[in-house]
Amino acid sequence: MMRNLAFTFGLFAVLTVHAQDSLRSRVLEEVVVSGARMEQSVSQIPRQVAVISRTEIEQSAFHSVGDLLAKQPGLYLVGANQAPGSNQSLFMRGAGSNQVVVMIDGVRLTDHSTPNNAVDLSELSLAEVERIEIVRGGHSTLYGSAAIGGVVNIITRKNSATGLHGQLSAQAGQLGPAGSSFHQMADAEYRSSQGWFVRGSLWNQNARGFNATVDTVTNRFKPADADDFRKTDGRLSIGYQRNGFDVAIAFKSTKQRVDTDAGAFADDDNSFLTFHRNWWQINANVNVNDRSKISYFGAYSSSVRQNENDSSQVAPGVFDGSFSRGRYDGKLLTQEVQFTHTRDRLSVVSGAGLFYEQMNFDTYFFSSQFGGFEFTTNYDSLRQESFTSYAFARANWSWSPRLTLQGGARGNYHSLFGFFTTGDLGVVYALRSQTALFVSGSMGFNTPSLSQLFDPARGFGAITTRGNSALSPERSASIEVGLRYTGRGGTRGAVSFFHNTTRQSIEYVYLWNRATPVEQLTFLDYQGDTYLNIARQRHMGMEASGTLYLRKNFWLDGHVTWMTNRLEAQPRDLPADLGTSSHVQLFANGRFLDAEVTDNALPRRPSVMTRARANLQLKKWLLQVAYRYDGTRLDAAYDPSFGPFGALGRVPVGAYQLVDATVLFNLSPRVSLNFTAENLFNLDYQEIAGFATRGRSAYLKIVARW
């Protein structure tokens, strides 16, 4: 019943947009760059696009990019409502976090400290963010590897007025009954009349008193550990912009430290995770003439993630006597040149570049058990690296005032996989002056991470290393069909249907001696663990979103996503040598690939997601009430009964509904106050199994501009 109510409520704002017959003037169309690598109105893009504006960012009480993304159509973000500093993983239209491109000013960001290369979005604060553009669906023709589910492009501030100006903000929050959070942000810019500018920002955040795990211990000899979090994020940029020439050099440094726990339902008082990234970026644009522009994108990143777990007290006066430390560092280098040309009804963008990745890691473990034991692993000398060179071209052709055609192709050369191509096609057709049909089809790919390729770990009895250099890129094909309505005075709506199939999906597996029947396997039959291209993922569904103005100062906005997700694997997809020598067990669900495997509900992907919001503007006041519904879903949980070593099973996680409220008051044109209350009804729920959410929370924020 509640699922049907949520679906109906979220769809209301979309299905009623045509009922609006306002005489207000048409709002200016949003112009984005992420849909085509050049400025283009949203109405010309043959897929769903969302833009989080600077105004919305400043009016929010959020702390990170991930917090904002959690409110967008088609996105489910794990960690946004948990303890500050929790890992934030993004699922877009069912695609995993490693199948979504995250960029800063058009340059891809990755994290080699994770096995699958996915970015932890808690790393990205909102300091100096102008807007965030989200393009859903396959987009590898323009953005390369990982653009299977979509693209998130974080665009920093530019094009400000001359003189000195800036912004200060401070926020204090109560997280549930015992936690607290404080953050401060300052940014300033000076721009001369000759075109020179310098801009800087600093972000600081501290949170304390919140236990990240669900506490199931009733008779405890010590209180649960409070998992504190500290973060600083600074950015400095200098540049010149005048007479068709625009260049900026930026340096960004992020540091954070978080108390972590041992896992779901497992508190730990001596486990810590630190992360530090330095990011250099150069963007330059030269207008050759009024029709053509040459752009350069260059970036270099170095990052270090270290986790440390010291001996913990497990009983009064008793410690477990173990210590572990892992250090993971990586480097990224991007170099790209792009050419854009616009003439009459034709726009063309083309470019070529190089993307280089490198990672190293070392681990140390000590246990006082059995007289003392220590183990060290150091892979610094293995040169785990890869590079991809590429070239792409894409054209946008207005065939007539009602018909726009788009298409492009990309050639990629990878240091391990050789040459391969991708492409896309799109059509936008205006059915009426305010309604357009759009259709797009695209190919995508996702190259294996360096860890999946090169990890040399090899346990006792293993016939292979964990890393598999014979892996191939994941390949996808997606199609989207939709309708877009743009009315007057801000009323708008869109509905689309999508289908994505990813072939050669990379799965982590255990190998077992095939001479022993599955039901009789023991630890002695173990042959190692590795990664294989042996699955297909299918994601299909519907998205609807809209904004409806009931009065000039009162409007509704909302969206709903419904989708299904499926994983398939067959024995015929196994490498010939493994198919005859080993049982292959999928770690993701514990199933043995001796027969076809079908998984109809993938973890952490709700089948229904709804967001709706009512907005009332009263002179200096803005009042908002937001509703959120996320349907039931499955989560992964270790099950020791799956084979001798166990594997991941499935546990259900219940649906939840949240109601938040925001009051924004403009004290003056330069000073505003924001009060936000989250989870007004104090619902006890979980995003994922075993980790706590914040409960009823409240934030007070003040922003001053000059």
XYZ file of C-alpha atoms in Angstrom, residues 1 6 26 92 107 144 194 240 259 269 301 319 327 369 395 529 544 546 550 557 617 620 672 702-703:
25
model
C 0.000 0.000 0.000
C 4.765 6.766 -2.738
C 9.074 31.616 -19.922
C 22.986 5.332 -10.984
C 38.450 15.862 -15.767
C 35.525 7.153 -21.777
C 42.592 43.647 -16.826
C 43.426 35.190 -16.767
C 36.997 6.595 13.227
C 37.318 1.599 19.306
C 46.421 13.784 -8.732
C 42.681 -7.330 24.419
C 48.633 2.087 2.921
C 48.653 -15.140 19.402
C 28.242 16.277 -34.053
C 40.646 -16.294 -5.772
C 9.704 10.755 -14.230
C 8.718 17.555 -12.882
C 0.333 26.160 -8.532
C 8.791 19.432 -7.576
C 8.193 31.729 -1.106
C 12.259 37.039 2.648
C 20.818 34.466 5.113
C 24.402 31.272 8.436
C 25.808 32.581 5.144
